[in-house]
PDB file of C-alpha atoms in Angstrom:
ATOM      1  CA  MET A   4     -11.708 -18.570  -7.421  1.00  0.00           C
ATOM      2  CA  THR A   5     -10.398 -15.617  -9.365  1.00  0.00           C
ATOM      3  CA  LEU A   6      -7.263 -13.683  -8.567  1.00  0.00           C
ATOM      4  CA  SER A   7      -9.318 -10.738  -7.345  1.00  0.00           C
ATOM      5  CA  HIS A   8     -10.615 -12.869  -4.477  1.00  0.00           C
ATOM      6  CA  TRP A   9      -7.072 -13.480  -3.305  1.00  0.00           C
ATOM      7  CA  ARG A  10      -5.956  -9.848  -3.318  1.00  0.00           C
ATOM      8  CA  PRO A  11      -7.003  -8.931   0.244  1.00  0.00           C
ATOM      9  CA  ALA A  12      -5.416 -12.071   1.613  1.00  0.00           C
ATOM     10  CA  LEU A  13      -2.231 -11.477  -0.375  1.00  0.00           C
ATOM     11  CA  ALA A  14      -2.051  -7.888   0.804  1.00  0.00           C
ATOM     12  CA  LEU A  15      -2.444  -8.975   4.426  1.00  0.00           C
ATOM     13  CA  ALA A  16       0.202 -11.652   4.016  1.00  0.00           C
ATOM     14  CA  ALA A  17       2.592  -9.181   2.459  1.00  0.00           C
ATOM     15  CA  LEU A  18       1.995  -6.681   5.245  1.00  0.00           C
ATOM     16  CA  THR A  19       2.537  -9.343   7.883  1.00  0.00           C
ATOM     17  CA  ALA A  20       5.738 -10.483   6.233  1.00  0.00           C
ATOM     18  CA  GLY A  21       6.930  -6.910   6.001  1.00  0.00           C
ATOM     19  CA  VAL A  22       6.323  -6.255   9.682  1.00  0.00           C
ATOM     20  CA  ALA A  23       8.001  -9.532  10.595  1.00  0.00           C
ATOM     21  CA  ALA A  24      11.009  -8.610   8.479  1.00  0.00           C
ATOM     22  CA  LEU A  25      11.274  -5.261  10.214  1.00  0.00           C
ATOM     23  CA  VAL A  26      11.114  -6.918  13.629  1.00  0.00           C
ATOM     24  CA  VAL A  27      13.811  -9.400  12.661  1.00  0.00           C
ATOM     25  CA  LEU A  28      16.072  -6.995  10.800  1.00  0.00           C
ATOM     26  CA  ALA A  29      15.836  -3.961  13.038  1.00  0.00           C
ATOM     27  CA  PRO A  30      18.160  -5.258  15.774  1.00  0.00           C
ATOM     28  CA  ARG A  31      20.686  -6.312  13.146  1.00  0.00           C
ATOM     29  CA  ALA A  32      20.512  -2.899  11.514  1.00  0.00           C
ATOM     30  CA  ALA A  33      20.970  -1.229  14.909  1.00  0.00           C
ATOM     31  CA  ALA A  34      23.997  -3.381  15.624  1.00  0.00           C
ATOM     32  CA  GLN A  35      25.465  -2.605  12.220  1.00  0.00           C
ATOM     33  CA  SER A  36      25.055   1.135  12.711  1.00  0.00           C
ATOM     34  CA  ALA A  37      26.475   1.159  16.233  1.00  0.00           C
ATOM     35  CA  GLY A  38      29.887   2.238  15.002  1.00  0.00           C
ATOM     36  CA  ASP A  39      31.374   5.668  15.552  1.00  0.00           C
ATOM     37  CA  PRO A  40      31.436   7.713  12.329  1.00  0.00           C
ATOM     38  CA  THR A  41      34.144  10.015  13.675  1.00  0.00           C
ATOM     39  CA  ARG A  42      36.482   7.125  14.342  1.00  0.00           C
ATOM     40  CA  GLY A  43      35.277   5.697  11.070  1.00  0.00           C
ATOM     41  CA  HIS A  44      36.352   8.808   9.201  1.00  0.00           C
ATOM     42  CA  THR A  45      39.879   8.495  10.532  1.00  0.00           C
ATOM     43  CA  LEU A  46      39.926   4.788   9.739  1.00  0.00           C
ATOM     44  CA  TYR A  47      38.512   5.422   6.285  1.00  0.00           C
ATOM     45  CA  GLU A  48      41.232   7.936   5.452  1.00  0.00           C
ATOM     46  CA  SER A  49      43.884   5.604   6.767  1.00  0.00           C
ATOM     47  CA  ARG A  50      42.711   2.159   5.668  1.00  0.00           C
ATOM     48  CA  CYS A  51      40.690   2.911   2.548  1.00  0.00           C
ATOM     49  CA  GLY A  52      42.270   6.168   1.392  1.00  0.00           C
ATOM     50  CA  GLY A  53      45.045   4.493  -0.574  1.00  0.00           C
ATOM     51  CA  CYS A  54      42.510   3.521  -3.213  1.00  0.00           C
ATOM     52  CA  HIS A  55      39.253   5.318  -2.423  1.00  0.00           C
ATOM     53  CA  SER A  56      37.862   8.813  -2.000  1.00  0.00           C
ATOM     54  CA  LEU A  57      34.342   9.944  -1.249  1.00  0.00           C
ATOM     55  CA  ASP A  58      33.924  12.010  -4.386  1.00  0.00           C
ATOM     56  CA  ALA A  59      36.345  10.667  -6.977  1.00  0.00           C
ATOM     57  CA  ASN A  60      36.929   7.360  -8.694  1.00  0.00           C
ATOM     58  CA  ARG A  61      40.527   6.349  -8.123  1.00  0.00           C
ATOM     59  CA  THR A  62      41.930   2.822  -8.008  1.00  0.00           C
ATOM     60  CA  GLY A  63      38.590   2.053  -6.400  1.00  0.00           C
ATOM     61  CA  PRO A  64      35.204   3.716  -6.909  1.00  0.00           C
ATOM     62  CA  ARG A  65      33.909   6.807  -5.133  1.00  0.00           C
ATOM     63  CA  HIS A  66      32.071   6.123  -1.891  1.00  0.00           C
ATOM     64  CA  ARG A  67      29.754   9.018  -1.121  1.00  0.00           C
ATOM     65  CA  GLY A  68      26.241   7.607  -1.105  1.00  0.00           C
ATOM     66  CA  VAL A  69      27.390   3.998  -1.302  1.00  0.00           C
ATOM     67  CA  VAL A  70      24.952   2.755   1.352  1.00  0.00           C
ATOM     68  CA  GLY A  71      21.686   2.127  -0.438  1.00  0.00           C
ATOM     69  CA  ARG A  72      23.315   2.372  -3.861  1.00  0.00           C
ATOM     70  CA  ALA A  73      23.213  -0.537  -6.291  1.00  0.00           C
ATOM     71  CA  VAL A  74      26.381  -2.632  -6.198  1.00  0.00           C
ATOM     72  CA  ALA A  75      28.840  -1.681  -8.955  1.00  0.00           C
ATOM     73  CA  SER A  76      26.980   1.509  -9.856  1.00  0.00           C
ATOM     74  CA  ALA A  77      29.292   4.456  -9.118  1.00  0.00           C
ATOM     75  CA  PRO A  78      29.145   6.572 -12.286  1.00  0.00           C
ATOM     76  CA  GLY A  79      32.247   6.429 -14.439  1.00  0.00           C
ATOM     77  CA  TYR A  80      33.966   3.565 -12.648  1.00  0.00           C
ATOM     78  CA  ASP A  81      35.024   0.502 -14.613  1.00  0.00           C
ATOM     79  CA  TYR A  82      33.976  -2.363 -12.367  1.00  0.00           C
ATOM     80  CA  SER A  83      35.207  -5.938 -12.635  1.00  0.00           C
ATOM     81  CA  PRO A  84      32.782  -8.465 -14.108  1.00  0.00           C
ATOM     82  CA  ALA A  85      32.918 -10.246 -10.747  1.00  0.00           C
ATOM     83  CA  LEU A  86      31.451  -7.296  -8.876  1.00  0.00           C
ATOM     84  CA  ARG A  87      28.935  -6.493 -11.589  1.00  0.00           C
ATOM     85  CA  ARG A  88      27.528  -9.987 -11.158  1.00  0.00           C
ATOM     86  CA  VAL A  89      26.805  -9.489  -7.437  1.00  0.00           C
ATOM     87  CA  GLY A  90      23.604  -7.489  -7.872  1.00  0.00           C
ATOM     88  CA  GLY A  91      21.407  -5.859  -5.242  1.00  0.00           C
ATOM     89  CA  ASN A  92      22.175  -2.789  -3.152  1.00  0.00           C
ATOM     90  CA  TRP A  93      24.881  -2.040  -0.653  1.00  0.00           C
ATOM     91  CA  THR A  94      23.588  -2.223   2.893  1.00  0.00           C
ATOM     92  CA  ALA A  95      25.510  -1.963   6.142  1.00  0.00           C
ATOM     93  CA  ALA A  96      25.271  -5.718   6.541  1.00  0.00           C
ATOM     94  CA  ARG A  97      26.540  -6.386   3.022  1.00  0.00           C
ATOM     95  CA  LEU A  98      29.395  -3.935   3.472  1.00  0.00           C
ATOM     96  CA  ASP A  99      30.330  -5.797   6.645  1.00  0.00           C
ATOM     97  CA  THR A 100      30.451  -9.059   4.702  1.00  0.00           C
ATOM     98  CA  TRP A 101      32.402  -7.369   1.907  1.00  0.00           C
ATOM     99  CA  LEU A 102      35.013  -5.909   4.214  1.00  0.00           C
ATOM    100  CA  GLN A 103      35.561  -9.298   5.838  1.00  0.00           C
ATOM    101  CA  GLY A 104      36.641 -10.746   2.502  1.00  0.00           C
ATOM    102  CA  PRO A 105      35.899  -9.167  -0.868  1.00  0.00           C
ATOM    103  CA  GLN A 106      37.176 -12.226  -2.711  1.00  0.00           C
ATOM    104  CA  ARG A 107      34.773 -14.479  -0.822  1.00  0.00           C
ATOM    105  CA  MET A 108      31.819 -12.279  -1.711  1.00  0.00           C
ATOM    106  CA  ALA A 109      32.843 -11.642  -5.326  1.00  0.00           C
ATOM    107  CA  PRO A 110      35.665 -13.966  -6.409  1.00  0.00           C
ATOM    108  CA  GLY A 111      37.772 -12.188  -8.986  1.00  0.00           C
ATOM    109  CA  THR A 112      36.933  -8.664  -7.856  1.00  0.00           C
ATOM    110  CA  ARG A 113      39.826  -6.211  -7.906  1.00  0.00           C
ATOM    111  CA  MET A 114      39.718  -5.563  -4.168  1.00  0.00           C
ATOM    112  CA  TYR A 115      41.810  -7.808  -1.961  1.00  0.00           C
ATOM    113  CA  LEU A 116      42.126  -5.758   1.213  1.00  0.00           C
ATOM    114  CA  SER A 117      40.008  -6.876   4.131  1.00  0.00           C
ATOM    115  CA  VAL A 118      39.340  -5.355   7.547  1.00  0.00           C
ATOM    116  CA  PRO A 119      39.448  -8.244  10.019  1.00  0.00           C
ATOM    117  CA  ASP A 120      38.566  -6.169  13.103  1.00  0.00           C
ATOM    118  CA  ALA A 121      34.774  -6.091  13.589  1.00  0.00           C
ATOM    119  CA  GLY A 122      34.875  -2.829  15.546  1.00  0.00           C
ATOM    120  CA  GLN A 123      36.861  -1.101  12.826  1.00  0.00           C
ATOM    121  CA  ARG A 124      34.410  -2.380  10.235  1.00  0.00           C
ATOM    122  CA  ARG A 125      31.492  -0.989  12.238  1.00  0.00           C
ATOM    123  CA  ASP A 126      33.186   2.407  12.492  1.00  0.00           C
ATOM    124  CA  ILE A 127      34.059   2.536   8.809  1.00  0.00           C
ATOM    125  CA  ILE A 128      30.529   1.506   7.839  1.00  0.00           C
ATOM    126  CA  ALA A 129      29.053   4.080  10.238  1.00  0.00           C
ATOM    127  CA  TYR A 130      31.115   6.712   8.438  1.00  0.00           C
ATOM    128  CA  LEU A 131      29.944   5.485   5.045  1.00  0.00           C
ATOM    129  CA  VAL A 132      26.348   5.584   6.288  1.00  0.00           C
ATOM    130  CA  SER A 133      26.929   9.169   7.443  1.00  0.00           C
ATOM    131  CA  THR A 134      28.090  10.098   3.949  1.00  0.00           C
ATOM    132  CA  SER A 135      25.102   8.418   2.321  1.00  0.00           C
ATOM    133  CA  PRO A 136      22.454  11.115   2.800  1.00  0.00           C
ATOM    134  CA  ALA A 137      19.472   8.903   2.008  1.00  0.00           C
ATOM    135  CA  ARG A 138      20.491   6.510   4.772  1.00  0.00           C
ATOM    136  CA  ARG A 139      21.026   8.948   7.625  1.00  0.00           C
TER     137      ARG A 139
ATOM    138  CA  MET B   5      50.454  27.634   4.837  1.00  0.00           C
ATOM    139  CA  ASP B   6      54.073  28.073   3.834  1.00  0.00           C
ATOM    140  CA  ILE B   7      55.799  25.404   5.846  1.00  0.00           C
ATOM    141  CA  GLU B   8      59.242  26.738   5.014  1.00  0.00           C
ATOM    142  CA  ARG B   9      58.390  30.015   6.693  1.00  0.00           C
ATOM    143  CA  THR B  10      56.210  28.794   9.507  1.00  0.00           C
ATOM    144  CA  ARG B  11      58.451  25.882  10.463  1.00  0.00           C
ATOM    145  CA  PRO B  12      62.059  26.946   9.892  1.00  0.00           C
ATOM    146  CA  GLY B  13      63.551  23.579  10.840  1.00  0.00           C
ATOM    147  CA  ARG B  14      61.528  21.615   8.321  1.00  0.00           C
ATOM    148  CA  ARG B  15      63.818  21.958   5.352  1.00  0.00           C
ATOM    149  CA  ASP B  16      66.773  20.694   7.348  1.00  0.00           C
ATOM    150  CA  PHE B  17      64.682  17.829   8.642  1.00  0.00           C
ATOM    151  CA  LEU B  18      63.557  16.838   5.176  1.00  0.00           C
ATOM    152  CA  THR B  19      67.069  17.138   3.817  1.00  0.00           C
ATOM    153  CA  VAL B  20      68.341  14.774   6.494  1.00  0.00           C
ATOM    154  CA  GLY B  21      65.616  12.363   5.449  1.00  0.00           C
ATOM    155  CA  LEU B  22      66.799  12.621   1.877  1.00  0.00           C
ATOM    156  CA  THR B  23      70.387  11.817   2.781  1.00  0.00           C
ATOM    157  CA  VAL B  24      69.454   8.818   4.878  1.00  0.00           C
ATOM    158  CA  GLY B  25      67.098   7.478   2.221  1.00  0.00           C
ATOM    159  CA  ALA B  26      69.453   7.832  -0.715  1.00  0.00           C
ATOM    160  CA  GLY B  27      70.893   4.335  -0.363  1.00  0.00           C
ATOM    161  CA  LEU B  28      67.572   2.503  -0.556  1.00  0.00           C
ATOM    162  CA  VAL B  29      67.654  -0.576  -2.764  1.00  0.00           C
ATOM    163  CA  ILE B  30      64.558  -2.236  -4.159  1.00  0.00           C
ATOM    164  CA  ALA B  31      64.178  -5.960  -3.678  1.00  0.00           C
ATOM    165  CA  PRO B  32      66.771  -7.893  -5.681  1.00  0.00           C
ATOM    166  CA  GLY B  33      65.618 -10.853  -7.723  1.00  0.00           C
ATOM    167  CA  LEU B  34      62.027  -9.732  -8.031  1.00  0.00           C
ATOM    168  CA  ALA B  35      61.808 -10.896 -11.620  1.00  0.00           C
ATOM    169  CA  ARG B  36      62.101 -14.484 -10.448  1.00  0.00           C
ATOM    170  CA  ALA B  37      58.883 -14.332  -8.458  1.00  0.00           C
ATOM    171  CA  GLN B  38      55.965 -16.370  -9.775  1.00  0.00           C
ATOM    172  CA  ALA B  39      52.560 -14.843  -9.327  1.00  0.00           C
ATOM    173  CA  GLY B  40      49.196 -16.613  -9.544  1.00  0.00           C
ATOM    174  CA  ASP B  41      46.011 -15.106 -10.982  1.00  0.00           C
ATOM    175  CA  GLY B  42      44.974 -13.538  -7.691  1.00  0.00           C
ATOM    176  CA  ASP B  43      48.469 -12.284  -7.119  1.00  0.00           C
ATOM    177  CA  VAL B  44      48.503 -10.640 -10.548  1.00  0.00           C
ATOM    178  CA  GLY B  45      45.350  -8.749  -9.601  1.00  0.00           C
ATOM    179  CA  ILE B  46      46.952  -7.590  -6.379  1.00  0.00           C
ATOM    180  CA  LEU B  47      50.115  -6.591  -8.227  1.00  0.00           C
ATOM    181  CA  ASN B  48      48.118  -4.573 -10.733  1.00  0.00           C
ATOM    182  CA  GLY B  49      46.225  -2.852  -7.920  1.00  0.00           C
ATOM    183  CA  ALA B  50      49.557  -1.968  -6.367  1.00  0.00           C
ATOM    184  CA  LEU B  51      50.797  -0.749  -9.724  1.00  0.00           C
ATOM    185  CA  ALA B  52      47.784   1.560 -10.022  1.00  0.00           C
ATOM    186  CA  LEU B  53      48.656   3.013  -6.612  1.00  0.00           C
ATOM    187  CA  GLU B  54      52.235   3.624  -7.722  1.00  0.00           C
ATOM    188  CA  HIS B  55      51.081   5.322 -10.922  1.00  0.00           C
ATOM    189  CA  GLU B  56      48.906   7.625  -8.842  1.00  0.00           C
ATOM    190  CA  GLY B  57      51.712   8.394  -6.400  1.00  0.00           C
ATOM    191  CA  ILE B  58      54.138   9.193  -9.217  1.00  0.00           C
ATOM    192  CA  ALA B  59      51.595  11.492 -10.845  1.00  0.00           C
ATOM    193  CA  ALA B  60      50.879  13.251  -7.547  1.00  0.00           C
ATOM    194  CA  TYR B  61      54.551  13.982  -6.884  1.00  0.00           C
ATOM    195  CA  ARG B  62      55.250  14.925 -10.499  1.00  0.00           C
ATOM    196  CA  LEU B  63      52.292  17.267 -10.858  1.00  0.00           C
ATOM    197  CA  ALA B  64      52.701  18.797  -7.408  1.00  0.00           C
ATOM    198  CA  GLY B  65      56.420  19.172  -8.046  1.00  0.00           C
ATOM    199  CA  ALA B  66      55.694  21.135 -11.206  1.00  0.00           C
ATOM    200  CA  SER B  67      53.148  23.357  -9.483  1.00  0.00           C
ATOM    201  CA  GLY B  68      55.674  25.847  -8.176  1.00  0.00           C
ATOM    202  CA  LEU B  69      54.274  25.426  -4.677  1.00  0.00           C
ATOM    203  CA  LEU B  70      57.238  23.521  -3.276  1.00  0.00           C
ATOM    204  CA  SER B  71      60.402  25.041  -1.897  1.00  0.00           C
ATOM    205  CA  ALA B  72      63.706  23.677  -3.149  1.00  0.00           C
ATOM    206  CA  GLY B  73      64.282  21.458  -0.122  1.00  0.00           C
ATOM    207  CA  THR B  74      60.819  19.947  -0.168  1.00  0.00           C
ATOM    208  CA  LEU B  75      60.962  19.478  -3.930  1.00  0.00           C
ATOM    209  CA  GLN B  76      64.204  17.582  -3.519  1.00  0.00           C
ATOM    210  CA  VAL B  77      62.612  15.187  -1.067  1.00  0.00           C
ATOM    211  CA  ALA B  78      59.490  14.845  -3.203  1.00  0.00           C
ATOM    212  CA  THR B  79      61.686  13.942  -6.154  1.00  0.00           C
ATOM    213  CA  VAL B  80      63.383  11.203  -4.150  1.00  0.00           C
ATOM    214  CA  PHE B  81      60.034   9.806  -3.035  1.00  0.00           C
ATOM    215  CA  MET B  82      58.778   9.916  -6.616  1.00  0.00           C
ATOM    216  CA  GLY B  83      61.892   7.972  -7.615  1.00  0.00           C
ATOM    217  CA  HIS B  84      61.017   5.286  -5.086  1.00  0.00           C
ATOM    218  CA  HIS B  85      57.543   5.035  -6.547  1.00  0.00           C
ATOM    219  CA  GLU B  86      58.982   4.775 -10.050  1.00  0.00           C
ATOM    220  CA  GLN B  87      61.187   1.910  -8.909  1.00  0.00           C
ATOM    221  CA  HIS B  88      58.172   0.252  -7.283  1.00  0.00           C
ATOM    222  CA  ARG B  89      56.251   0.732 -10.537  1.00  0.00           C
ATOM    223  CA  ASP B  90      58.984  -0.865 -12.609  1.00  0.00           C
ATOM    224  CA  ALA B  91      59.302  -3.858 -10.291  1.00  0.00           C
ATOM    225  CA  LEU B  92      55.534  -4.415 -10.148  1.00  0.00           C
ATOM    226  CA  ALA B  93      55.071  -4.058 -13.913  1.00  0.00           C
ATOM    227  CA  ARG B  94      57.875  -6.529 -14.522  1.00  0.00           C
ATOM    228  CA  LEU B  95      56.269  -9.051 -12.198  1.00  0.00           C
ATOM    229  CA  VAL B  96      52.900  -8.703 -13.896  1.00  0.00           C
ATOM    230  CA  ARG B  97      54.478  -9.230 -17.302  1.00  0.00           C
ATOM    231  CA  ASP B  98      56.506 -12.211 -16.055  1.00  0.00           C
ATOM    232  CA  ALA B  99      53.270 -13.775 -14.830  1.00  0.00           C
ATOM    233  CA  GLY B 100      51.702 -13.355 -18.263  1.00  0.00           C
ATOM    234  CA  GLY B 101      49.528 -10.410 -17.284  1.00  0.00           C
ATOM    235  CA  ALA B 102      49.165  -6.934 -18.712  1.00  0.00           C
ATOM    236  CA  PRO B 103      50.440  -4.189 -16.430  1.00  0.00           C
ATOM    237  CA  VAL B 104      47.773  -1.578 -15.758  1.00  0.00           C
ATOM    238  CA  GLU B 105      48.548   1.709 -17.492  1.00  0.00           C
ATOM    239  CA  PRO B 106      48.580   5.097 -15.783  1.00  0.00           C
ATOM    240  CA  ARG B 107      45.536   7.334 -16.126  1.00  0.00           C
ATOM    241  CA  SER B 108      45.765  10.723 -17.762  1.00  0.00           C
ATOM    242  CA  ASP B 109      47.106  13.718 -15.882  1.00  0.00           C
ATOM    243  CA  ALA B 110      43.642  15.269 -16.121  1.00  0.00           C
ATOM    244  CA  ASP B 111      42.193  12.215 -14.370  1.00  0.00           C
ATOM    245  CA  TYR B 112      44.732  12.467 -11.570  1.00  0.00           C
ATOM    246  CA  VAL B 113      44.166  16.200 -11.185  1.00  0.00           C
ATOM    247  CA  GLU B 114      40.458  15.561 -10.753  1.00  0.00           C
ATOM    248  CA  ALA B 115      40.701  12.418  -8.639  1.00  0.00           C
ATOM    249  CA  LEU B 116      43.168  13.974  -6.190  1.00  0.00           C
ATOM    250  CA  SER B 117      41.731  17.490  -6.333  1.00  0.00           C
ATOM    251  CA  LEU B 118      45.162  18.780  -7.262  1.00  0.00           C
ATOM    252  CA  GLY B 119      43.661  22.027  -8.479  1.00  0.00           C
ATOM    253  CA  ALA B 120      42.695  22.832  -4.883  1.00  0.00           C
ATOM    254  CA  LEU B 121      46.301  22.784  -3.679  1.00  0.00           C
ATOM    255  CA  LYS B 122      47.287  26.335  -2.782  1.00  0.00           C
ATOM    256  CA  SER B 123      50.412  25.972  -0.672  1.00  0.00           C
ATOM    257  CA  GLU B 124      53.303  23.716   0.129  1.00  0.00           C
ATOM    258  CA  GLY B 125      51.435  22.673   3.259  1.00  0.00           C
ATOM    259  CA  ASP B 126      48.503  21.499   1.139  1.00  0.00           C
ATOM    260  CA  VAL B 127      50.847  19.418  -0.998  1.00  0.00           C
ATOM    261  CA  VAL B 128      52.584  17.872   1.994  1.00  0.00           C
ATOM    262  CA  ALA B 129      49.223  17.103   3.629  1.00  0.00           C
ATOM    263  CA  LEU B 130      47.996  15.361   0.486  1.00  0.00           C
ATOM    264  CA  ALA B 131      51.222  13.395   0.117  1.00  0.00           C
ATOM    265  CA  THR B 132      51.011  12.366   3.768  1.00  0.00           C
ATOM    266  CA  ARG B 133      47.492  11.005   3.268  1.00  0.00           C
ATOM    267  CA  LEU B 134      48.456   9.165   0.092  1.00  0.00           C
ATOM    268  CA  GLU B 135      51.530   7.599   1.671  1.00  0.00           C
ATOM    269  CA  GLN B 136      49.508   6.515   4.698  1.00  0.00           C
ATOM    270  CA  GLY B 137      46.881   4.990   2.442  1.00  0.00           C
ATOM    271  CA  ALA B 138      49.498   3.199   0.372  1.00  0.00           C
ATOM    272  CA  THR B 139      51.228   1.821   3.460  1.00  0.00           C
ATOM    273  CA  ASN B 140      47.928   0.404   4.670  1.00  0.00           C
ATOM    274  CA  ALA B 141      46.973  -0.872   1.239  1.00  0.00           C
ATOM    275  CA  TYR B 142      50.148  -2.917   1.019  1.00  0.00           C
ATOM    276  CA  ALA B 143      50.021  -4.137   4.598  1.00  0.00           C
ATOM    277  CA  GLY B 144      46.353  -4.989   4.271  1.00  0.00           C
ATOM    278  CA  GLN B 145      46.797  -7.143   1.184  1.00  0.00           C
ATOM    279  CA  VAL B 146      49.694  -9.286   2.366  1.00  0.00           C
ATOM    280  CA  ALA B 147      47.320 -11.920   3.722  1.00  0.00           C
ATOM    281  CA  ALA B 148      45.755 -12.315   0.288  1.00  0.00           C
ATOM    282  CA  LEU B 149      49.057 -13.091  -1.475  1.00  0.00           C
ATOM    283  CA  SER B 150      49.796 -16.694  -2.326  1.00  0.00           C
ATOM    284  CA  ASP B 151      53.431 -16.296  -3.380  1.00  0.00           C
ATOM    285  CA  LYS B 152      55.800 -15.933  -0.442  1.00  0.00           C
ATOM    286  CA  SER B 153      58.300 -13.872  -2.393  1.00  0.00           C
ATOM    287  CA  LEU B 154      55.524 -11.384  -3.058  1.00  0.00           C
ATOM    288  CA  VAL B 155      54.829 -11.228   0.660  1.00  0.00           C
ATOM    289  CA  HIS B 156      58.428 -10.103   1.033  1.00  0.00           C
ATOM    290  CA  LEU B 157      57.980  -7.540  -1.738  1.00  0.00           C
ATOM    291  CA  PHE B 158      54.810  -6.128  -0.206  1.00  0.00           C
ATOM    292  CA  THR B 159      56.536  -5.829   3.144  1.00  0.00           C
ATOM    293  CA  GLN B 160      59.261  -3.834   1.429  1.00  0.00           C
ATOM    294  CA  LEU B 161      56.757  -1.648  -0.397  1.00  0.00           C
ATOM    295  CA  SER B 162      54.818  -0.988   2.780  1.00  0.00           C
ATOM    296  CA  ALA B 163      57.995  -0.137   4.670  1.00  0.00           C
ATOM    297  CA  ASP B 164      59.062   2.333   1.971  1.00  0.00           C
ATOM    298  CA  GLU B 165      55.680   4.049   2.103  1.00  0.00           C
ATOM    299  CA  ALA B 166      55.826   4.110   5.897  1.00  0.00           C
ATOM    300  CA  VAL B 167      59.173   5.913   5.711  1.00  0.00           C
ATOM    301  CA  HIS B 168      57.620   8.451   3.346  1.00  0.00           C
ATOM    302  CA  TRP B 169      54.617   8.866   5.638  1.00  0.00           C
ATOM    303  CA  ALA B 170      56.768   9.283   8.753  1.00  0.00           C
ATOM    304  CA  THR B 171      58.967  11.883   7.066  1.00  0.00           C
ATOM    305  CA  LEU B 172      56.007  13.883   5.803  1.00  0.00           C
ATOM    306  CA  ASN B 173      54.023  13.460   8.997  1.00  0.00           C
ATOM    307  CA  ASN B 174      56.893  14.886  11.007  1.00  0.00           C
ATOM    308  CA  ALA B 175      57.294  17.702   8.498  1.00  0.00           C
ATOM    309  CA  MET B 176      53.633  18.510   9.113  1.00  0.00           C
ATOM    310  CA  GLY B 177      54.366  18.669  12.816  1.00  0.00           C
ATOM    311  CA  THR B 178      51.785  15.968  13.508  1.00  0.00           C
ATOM    312  CA  ALA B 179      52.436  13.764  16.513  1.00  0.00           C
ATOM    313  CA  ILE B 180      53.086  10.081  15.964  1.00  0.00           C
ATOM    314  CA  PRO B 181      50.098   8.134  17.336  1.00  0.00           C
ATOM    315  CA  ALA B 182      50.730   6.716  20.802  1.00  0.00           C
ATOM    316  CA  GLN B 183      48.947   3.480  19.977  1.00  0.00           C
ATOM    317  CA  ALA B 184      51.049   0.821  18.309  1.00  0.00           C
ATOM    318  CA  PHE B 185      50.175  -1.041  15.108  1.00  0.00           C
ATOM    319  CA  LEU B 186      49.941   2.164  13.138  1.00  0.00           C
ATOM    320  CA  PHE B 187      49.256   0.357   9.881  1.00  0.00           C
ATOM    321  CA  GLY B 188      47.575  -2.731   8.560  1.00  0.00           C
TER     322      GLY B 188
END
């Protein structure tokens, strides 16, 4: 059997897998985005603002548009090798993992601050989502 | 906003803060601390914050936007940050690391939008945000430190920044949050 005979079956399988992934991931995505971006803004200024800004690279990289952006890809920021090795894109779920322990996710990264409170993480991530236009 | 004109008691308030803060002493014996690899990274991150704070106070102080009383307080706060910088850089060197260098003034002007500052109130608002961020940055990294003497140092650093924040926050006329655990 040639590859062309498999194409319809492969397409159907891919579509099925895609739908299944949406069904599985949608509740998680909803839970991740349940934070309050207004509270998140205040928390962001307070907890993250020592090192980060939305529109400027400081001790840490700029954050506007971070959700959906490739990891370690803010223009002009000199990332650690540890973070450059992570790969993939930032999602709400990955940011939640990151904020629980940057050194666990990327040992050797320059960020050591964590946000242990799950509600605060949700709010901060909701704010970052709100400042990532493609993800609104 | 000209805070000297709109809030006539502010200069006195800030001057009192200056007098009280003049006797502050940075942690003795810091050079004896031994930092591990992770700790060196944290120390260098802290050092980068101090470089930024020094630049902010220095550049804002030279802007001509600050009244004499506020400039005096800003100079004291900048002095604290310089002492923090020196202690942190010494610790990094003692641990065999290379202290992170300050960025250029042009970088700081851009990163902190210093060109947008138009009044003393703008400067004080920016300094308040930076001091709040620094307080939280120090408090939030204590758990990641492996060396107990560095935990002590970071507590001291955070407390210094909290004093700066409280002074500036009150100068802004902003209420202290009613909820406890303001930082961390």
